[in-house]
GROMACS .gro file of C-alpha atoms in nm:
model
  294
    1UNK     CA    1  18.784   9.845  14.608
    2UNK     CA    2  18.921   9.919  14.962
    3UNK     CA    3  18.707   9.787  15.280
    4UNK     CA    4  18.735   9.956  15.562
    5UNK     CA    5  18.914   9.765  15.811
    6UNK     CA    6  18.813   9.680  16.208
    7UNK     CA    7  18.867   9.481  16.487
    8UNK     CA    8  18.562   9.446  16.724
    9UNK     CA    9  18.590   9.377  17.078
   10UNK     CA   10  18.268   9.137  17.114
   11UNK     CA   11  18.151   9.145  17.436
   12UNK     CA   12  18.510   9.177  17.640
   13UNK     CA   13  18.580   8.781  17.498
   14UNK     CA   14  18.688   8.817  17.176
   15UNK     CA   15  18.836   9.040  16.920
   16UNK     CA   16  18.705   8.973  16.512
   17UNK     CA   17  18.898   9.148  16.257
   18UNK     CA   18  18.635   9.297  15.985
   19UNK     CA   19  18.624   9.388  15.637
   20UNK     CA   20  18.360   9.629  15.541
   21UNK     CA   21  18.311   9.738  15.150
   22UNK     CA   22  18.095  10.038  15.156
   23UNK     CA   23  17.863  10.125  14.818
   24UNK     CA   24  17.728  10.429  14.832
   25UNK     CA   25  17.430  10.327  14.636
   26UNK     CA   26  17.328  10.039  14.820
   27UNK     CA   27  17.064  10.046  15.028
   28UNK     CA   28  17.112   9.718  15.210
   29UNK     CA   29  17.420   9.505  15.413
   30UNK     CA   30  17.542   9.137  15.374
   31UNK     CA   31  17.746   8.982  15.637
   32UNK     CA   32  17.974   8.682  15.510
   33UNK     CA   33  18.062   8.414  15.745
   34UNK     CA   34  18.337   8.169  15.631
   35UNK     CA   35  18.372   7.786  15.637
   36UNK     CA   36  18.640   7.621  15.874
   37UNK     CA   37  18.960   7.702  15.848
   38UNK     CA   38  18.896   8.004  15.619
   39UNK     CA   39  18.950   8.336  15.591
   40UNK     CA   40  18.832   8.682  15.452
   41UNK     CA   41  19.038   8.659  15.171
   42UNK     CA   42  18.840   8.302  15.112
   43UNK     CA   43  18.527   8.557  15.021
   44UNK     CA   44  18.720   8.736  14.736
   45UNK     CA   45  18.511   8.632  14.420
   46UNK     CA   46  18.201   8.632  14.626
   47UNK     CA   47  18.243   8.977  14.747
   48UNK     CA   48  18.313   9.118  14.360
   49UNK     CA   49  17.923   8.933  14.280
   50UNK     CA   50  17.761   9.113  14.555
   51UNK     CA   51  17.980   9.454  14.560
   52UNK     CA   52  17.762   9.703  14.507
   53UNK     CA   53  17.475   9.642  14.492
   54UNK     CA   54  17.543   9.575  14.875
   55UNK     CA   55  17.735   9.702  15.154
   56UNK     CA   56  17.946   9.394  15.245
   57UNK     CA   57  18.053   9.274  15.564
   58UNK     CA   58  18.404   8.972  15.606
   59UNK     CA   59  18.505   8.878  15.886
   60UNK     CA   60  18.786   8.659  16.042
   61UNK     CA   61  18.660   8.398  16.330
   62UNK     CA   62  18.857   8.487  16.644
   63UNK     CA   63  19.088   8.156  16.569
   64UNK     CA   64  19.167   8.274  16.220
   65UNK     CA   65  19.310   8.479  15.965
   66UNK     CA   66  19.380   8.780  16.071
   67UNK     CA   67  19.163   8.781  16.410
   68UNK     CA   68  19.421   8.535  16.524
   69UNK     CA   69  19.665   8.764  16.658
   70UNK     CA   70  19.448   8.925  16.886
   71UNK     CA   71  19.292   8.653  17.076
   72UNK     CA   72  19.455   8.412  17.315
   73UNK     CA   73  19.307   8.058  17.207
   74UNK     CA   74  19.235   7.971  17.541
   75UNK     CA   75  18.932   7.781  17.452
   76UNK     CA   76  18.747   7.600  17.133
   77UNK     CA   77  18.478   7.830  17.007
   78UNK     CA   78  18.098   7.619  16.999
   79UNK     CA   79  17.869   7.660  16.702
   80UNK     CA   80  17.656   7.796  16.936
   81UNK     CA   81  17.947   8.065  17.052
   82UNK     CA   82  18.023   8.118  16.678
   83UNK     CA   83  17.639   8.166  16.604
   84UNK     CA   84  17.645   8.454  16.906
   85UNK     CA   85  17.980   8.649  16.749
   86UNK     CA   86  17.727   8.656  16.419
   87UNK     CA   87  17.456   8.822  16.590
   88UNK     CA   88  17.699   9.070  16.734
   89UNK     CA   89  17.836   9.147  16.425
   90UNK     CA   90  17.482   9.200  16.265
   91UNK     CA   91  17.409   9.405  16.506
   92UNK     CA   92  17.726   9.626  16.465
   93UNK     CA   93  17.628   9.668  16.069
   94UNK     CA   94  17.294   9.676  16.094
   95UNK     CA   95  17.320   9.422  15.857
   96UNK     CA   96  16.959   9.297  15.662
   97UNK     CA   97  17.116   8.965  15.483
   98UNK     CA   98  17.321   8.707  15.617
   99UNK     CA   99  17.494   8.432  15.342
  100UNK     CA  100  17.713   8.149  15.481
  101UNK     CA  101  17.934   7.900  15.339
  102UNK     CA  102  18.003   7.568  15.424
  103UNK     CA  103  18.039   7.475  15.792
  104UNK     CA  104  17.974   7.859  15.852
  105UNK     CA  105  17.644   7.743  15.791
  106UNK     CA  106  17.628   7.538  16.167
  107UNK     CA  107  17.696   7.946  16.329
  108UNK     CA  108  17.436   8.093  16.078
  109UNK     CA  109  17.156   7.844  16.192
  110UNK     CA  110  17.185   7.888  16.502
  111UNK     CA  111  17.189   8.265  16.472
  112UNK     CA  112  16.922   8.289  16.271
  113UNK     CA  113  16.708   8.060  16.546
  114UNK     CA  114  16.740   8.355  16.735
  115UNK     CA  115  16.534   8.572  16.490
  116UNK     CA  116  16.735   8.849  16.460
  117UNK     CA  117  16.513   9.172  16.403
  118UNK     CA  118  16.762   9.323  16.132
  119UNK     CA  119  16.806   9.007  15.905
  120UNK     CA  120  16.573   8.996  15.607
  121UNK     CA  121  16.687   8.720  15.415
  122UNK     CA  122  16.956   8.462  15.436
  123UNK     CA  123  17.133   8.239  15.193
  124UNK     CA  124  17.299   7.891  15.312
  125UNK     CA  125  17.564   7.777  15.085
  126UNK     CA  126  17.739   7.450  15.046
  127UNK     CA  127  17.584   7.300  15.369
  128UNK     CA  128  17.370   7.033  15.456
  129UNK     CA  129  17.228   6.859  15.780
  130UNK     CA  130  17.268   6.507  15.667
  131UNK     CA  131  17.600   6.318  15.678
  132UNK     CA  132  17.677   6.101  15.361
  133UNK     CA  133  17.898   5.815  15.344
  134UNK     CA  134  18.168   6.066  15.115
  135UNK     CA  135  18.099   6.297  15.395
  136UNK     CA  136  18.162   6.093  15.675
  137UNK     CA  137  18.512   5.930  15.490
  138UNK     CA  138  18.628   6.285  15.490
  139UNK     CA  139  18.552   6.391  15.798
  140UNK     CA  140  18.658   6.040  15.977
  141UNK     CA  141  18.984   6.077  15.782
  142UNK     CA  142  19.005   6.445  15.881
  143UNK     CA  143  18.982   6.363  16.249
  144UNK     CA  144  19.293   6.129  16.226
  145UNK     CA  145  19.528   6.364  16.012
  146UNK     CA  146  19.391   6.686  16.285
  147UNK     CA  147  19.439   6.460  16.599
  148UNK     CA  148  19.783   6.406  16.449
  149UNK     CA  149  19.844   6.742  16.322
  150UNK     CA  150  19.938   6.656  15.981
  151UNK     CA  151  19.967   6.922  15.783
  152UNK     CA  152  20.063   6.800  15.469
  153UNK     CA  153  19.809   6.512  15.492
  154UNK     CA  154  19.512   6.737  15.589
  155UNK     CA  155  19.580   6.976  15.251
  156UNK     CA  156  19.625   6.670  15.034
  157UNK     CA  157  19.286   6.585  15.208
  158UNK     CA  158  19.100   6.889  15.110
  159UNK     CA  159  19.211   6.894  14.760
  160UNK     CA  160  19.111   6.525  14.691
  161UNK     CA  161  18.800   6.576  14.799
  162UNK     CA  162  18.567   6.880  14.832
  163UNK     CA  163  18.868   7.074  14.659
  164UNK     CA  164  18.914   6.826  14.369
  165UNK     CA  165  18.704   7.078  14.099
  166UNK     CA  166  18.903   7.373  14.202
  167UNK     CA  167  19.147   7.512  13.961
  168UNK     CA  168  19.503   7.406  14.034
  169UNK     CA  169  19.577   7.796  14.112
  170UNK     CA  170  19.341   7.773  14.408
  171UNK     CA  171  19.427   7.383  14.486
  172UNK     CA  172  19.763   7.539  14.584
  173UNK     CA  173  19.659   7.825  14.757
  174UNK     CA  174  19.445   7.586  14.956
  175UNK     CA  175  19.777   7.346  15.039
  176UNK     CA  176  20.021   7.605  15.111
  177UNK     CA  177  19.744   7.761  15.379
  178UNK     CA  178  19.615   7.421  15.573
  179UNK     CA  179  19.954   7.251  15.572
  180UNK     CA  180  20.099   7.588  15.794
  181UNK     CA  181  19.804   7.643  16.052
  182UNK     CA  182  19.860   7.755  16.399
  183UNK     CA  183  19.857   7.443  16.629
  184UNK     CA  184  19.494   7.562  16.782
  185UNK     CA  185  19.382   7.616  16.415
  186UNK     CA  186  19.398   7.227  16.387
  187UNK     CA  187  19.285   7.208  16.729
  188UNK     CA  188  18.991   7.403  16.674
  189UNK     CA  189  18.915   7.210  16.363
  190UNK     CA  190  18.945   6.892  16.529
  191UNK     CA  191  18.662   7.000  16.801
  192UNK     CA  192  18.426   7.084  16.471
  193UNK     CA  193  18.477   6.813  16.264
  194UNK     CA  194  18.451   6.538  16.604
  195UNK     CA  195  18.155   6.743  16.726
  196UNK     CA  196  17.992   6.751  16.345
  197UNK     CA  197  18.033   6.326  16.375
  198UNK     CA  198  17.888   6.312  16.693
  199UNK     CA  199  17.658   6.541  16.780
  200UNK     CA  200  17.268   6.509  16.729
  201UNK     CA  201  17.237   6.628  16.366
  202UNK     CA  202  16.867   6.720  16.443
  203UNK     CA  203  16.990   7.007  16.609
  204UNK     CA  204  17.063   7.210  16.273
  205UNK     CA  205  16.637   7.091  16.201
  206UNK     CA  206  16.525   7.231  16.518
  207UNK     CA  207  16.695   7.509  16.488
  208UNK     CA  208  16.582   7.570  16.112
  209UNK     CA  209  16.234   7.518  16.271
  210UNK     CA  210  16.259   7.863  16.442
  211UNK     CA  211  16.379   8.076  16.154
  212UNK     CA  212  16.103   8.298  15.995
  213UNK     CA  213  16.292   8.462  15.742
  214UNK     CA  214  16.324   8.389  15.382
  215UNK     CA  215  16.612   8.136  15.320
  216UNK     CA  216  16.792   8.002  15.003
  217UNK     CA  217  17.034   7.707  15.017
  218UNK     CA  218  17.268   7.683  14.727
  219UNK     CA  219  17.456   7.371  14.622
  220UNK     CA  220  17.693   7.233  14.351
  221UNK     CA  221  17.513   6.962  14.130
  222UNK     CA  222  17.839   6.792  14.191
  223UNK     CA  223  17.914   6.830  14.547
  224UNK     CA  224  17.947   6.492  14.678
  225UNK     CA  225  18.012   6.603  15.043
  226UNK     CA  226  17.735   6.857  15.108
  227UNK     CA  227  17.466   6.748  14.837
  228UNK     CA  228  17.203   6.923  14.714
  229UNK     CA  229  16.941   6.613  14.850
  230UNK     CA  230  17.082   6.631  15.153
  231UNK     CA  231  17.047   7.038  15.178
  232UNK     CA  232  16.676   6.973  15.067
  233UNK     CA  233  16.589   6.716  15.394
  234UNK     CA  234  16.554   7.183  15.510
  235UNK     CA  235  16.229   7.147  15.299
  236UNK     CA  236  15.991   7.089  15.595
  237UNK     CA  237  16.176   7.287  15.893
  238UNK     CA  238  16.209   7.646  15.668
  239UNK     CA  239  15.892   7.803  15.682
  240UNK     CA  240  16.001   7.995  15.411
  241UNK     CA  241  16.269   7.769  15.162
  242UNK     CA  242  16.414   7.813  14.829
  243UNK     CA  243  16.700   7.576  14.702
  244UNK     CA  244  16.913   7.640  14.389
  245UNK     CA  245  17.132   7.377  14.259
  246UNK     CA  246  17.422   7.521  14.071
  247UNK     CA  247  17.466   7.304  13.752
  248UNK     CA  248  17.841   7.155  13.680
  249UNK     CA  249  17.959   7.290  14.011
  250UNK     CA  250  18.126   7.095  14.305
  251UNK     CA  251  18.131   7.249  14.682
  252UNK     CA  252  18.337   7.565  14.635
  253UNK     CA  253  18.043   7.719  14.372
  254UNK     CA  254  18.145   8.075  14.253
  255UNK     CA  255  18.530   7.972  14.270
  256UNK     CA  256  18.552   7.674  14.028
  257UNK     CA  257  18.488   7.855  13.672
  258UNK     CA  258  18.318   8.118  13.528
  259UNK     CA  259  18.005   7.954  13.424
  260UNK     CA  260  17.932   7.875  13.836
  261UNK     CA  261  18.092   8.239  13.899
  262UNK     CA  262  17.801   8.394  13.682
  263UNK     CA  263  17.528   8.109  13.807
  264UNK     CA  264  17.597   8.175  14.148
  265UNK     CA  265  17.616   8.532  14.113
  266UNK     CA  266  17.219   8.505  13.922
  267UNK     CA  267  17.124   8.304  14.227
  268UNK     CA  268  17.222   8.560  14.480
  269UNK     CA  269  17.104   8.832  14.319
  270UNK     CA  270  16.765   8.658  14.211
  271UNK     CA  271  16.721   8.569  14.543
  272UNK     CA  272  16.842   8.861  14.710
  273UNK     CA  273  16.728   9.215  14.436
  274UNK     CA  274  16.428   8.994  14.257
  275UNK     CA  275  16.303   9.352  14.171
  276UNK     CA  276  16.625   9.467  14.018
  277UNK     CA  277  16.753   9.158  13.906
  278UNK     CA  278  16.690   9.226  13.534
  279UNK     CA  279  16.922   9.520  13.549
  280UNK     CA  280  17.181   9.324  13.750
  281UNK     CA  281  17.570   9.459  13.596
  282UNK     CA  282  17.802   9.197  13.444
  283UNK     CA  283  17.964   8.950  13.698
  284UNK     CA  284  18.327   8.929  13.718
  285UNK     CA  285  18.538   8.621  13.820
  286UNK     CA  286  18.907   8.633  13.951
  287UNK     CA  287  19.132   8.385  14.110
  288UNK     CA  288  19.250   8.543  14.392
  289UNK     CA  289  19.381   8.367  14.739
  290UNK     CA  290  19.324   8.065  14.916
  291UNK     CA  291  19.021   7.905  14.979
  292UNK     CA  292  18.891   7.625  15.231
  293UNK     CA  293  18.600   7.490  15.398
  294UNK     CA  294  18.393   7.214  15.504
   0.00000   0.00000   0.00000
């Protein structure tokens, strides 16, 4: 399964590098937009569950992966700058569904306030407006280690906490990729986490308050950092709000072990196909690259 690759000018500012798995039976397109610090290659289980009964769309943010090469990282990208790339690149696919992960979720929101005519349906995974005390130690202790630029402290980070139900294959994936970042990689983190602790989390209600499209938000039963009861405070700003709770699963969902692989997979697809979801084809799982996000 070979995408066909791209890199996008958006708008004269930015160049994206793209990933774009064609099925020639699929009559509709999924855009994937990553957490922090991740990359396409963060995606790879997710893209086997949807692959093909969609197109599928990855995509590197213009500070990452490999987008990184072609921009100059003269500035920190906003949510709100991150949110406008998205609608871009829906627009470029024609894309119908959107499905985020982690802090990609801040971008999606504040695309989808802008009721995009394509999108359809969108699935929020691993996010949640609300700011826990476990959240708030790791992103307090993030700050300090990114301010620093402390590699080795800010892997050791991720793995203790919303890594720690990874498999150790992936735990050192993760290491080996956060400890070696480009110095504006930690920069740009540093501007996400500092403006996550600081800035009016309201914002992500109000802007949830304009979407009109069908959303899902998917947790991990044991995700300490982005609960599920935090994800559901959504409830009564999402006209239109479904929440699955994946059972025995921390923040990283599909990637921990098979039984989330296959849950996460029957959310998606239940969600997503509820017409064809009784003929959906067997999942498969593989452990494949790194994988990060907050």
């Amino acid at each position: 399964m070979r995408p066909e690759i791209a890199v996008l000018d958006i708008q004269g500012q930015y160049r994206v590098y793209t990933e774009f798995y064609r099925a020639d039976a699929a009559e509709k397109t999924i855009i994937l937009v990553n957490g922090s610090m991740a990359t396409t290659a963060s995606f790879a289980q997710t893209v086997k569950n949807l692959h093909p009964q969609f197109n599928v769309v990855c995509y590197d943010q213009p500070y990452a992966g490999k987008s990184k090469a072609h921009n100059l990282h003269e500035k920190l990208l906003t949510k709100e700058v991150e949110g406008q790339i998205l609608l871009e690149l829906i627009d470029h696919f024609a894309a119908e569904h959107v499905l985020s992960f982690s802090w990609g979720g801040a971008a999606t929101l504040v695309a989808l306030a802008q009721r995009p005519r394509r999108i359809e349906k969108a699935v929020i995974s691993s996010f949640s407006p609300e700011i826990n005390e476990h959240m708030r130690d790791y992103l307090e202790r993030g700050v300090d280690y990114l301010g620093s630029r402390d590699g080795d402290r800010v892997g050791n980070l991720v793995n203790s906490t919303i890594g720690k139900h990874l498999p150790s294959l992936f735990k050192r994936f993760n290491y080996r990729h956060v400890s070696n970042l480009a110095e504006h990689e930690y920069g740009q983190m540093h501007f996400h986490i500092s403006d996550l602790l600081h800035s009016d989390r309201q914002c992500f209600l109000k802007a949830a308050e304009k979407i009109d499209v069908p959303v899902l938000f998917m947790n991990g039963e044991w995700d300490e950092y982005t609960a599920a009861d935090g994800a559901r405070l959504f409830a009564n700003h999402v006209q239109h709000a479904t929440f699955s709770t994946l059972q025995a699963t921390g923040h990283f969902l599909d990637m921990e072990h098979k039984a989330a692989c296959r849950d996460s997979q029957n959310a998606l697809l239940g969600f997503l196909k509820p017409e064809q979801y009784a003929s959906r084809p067997r999942y498969h799982y593989v452990q494949d690259h790194h994988a990060l996000a907050i």
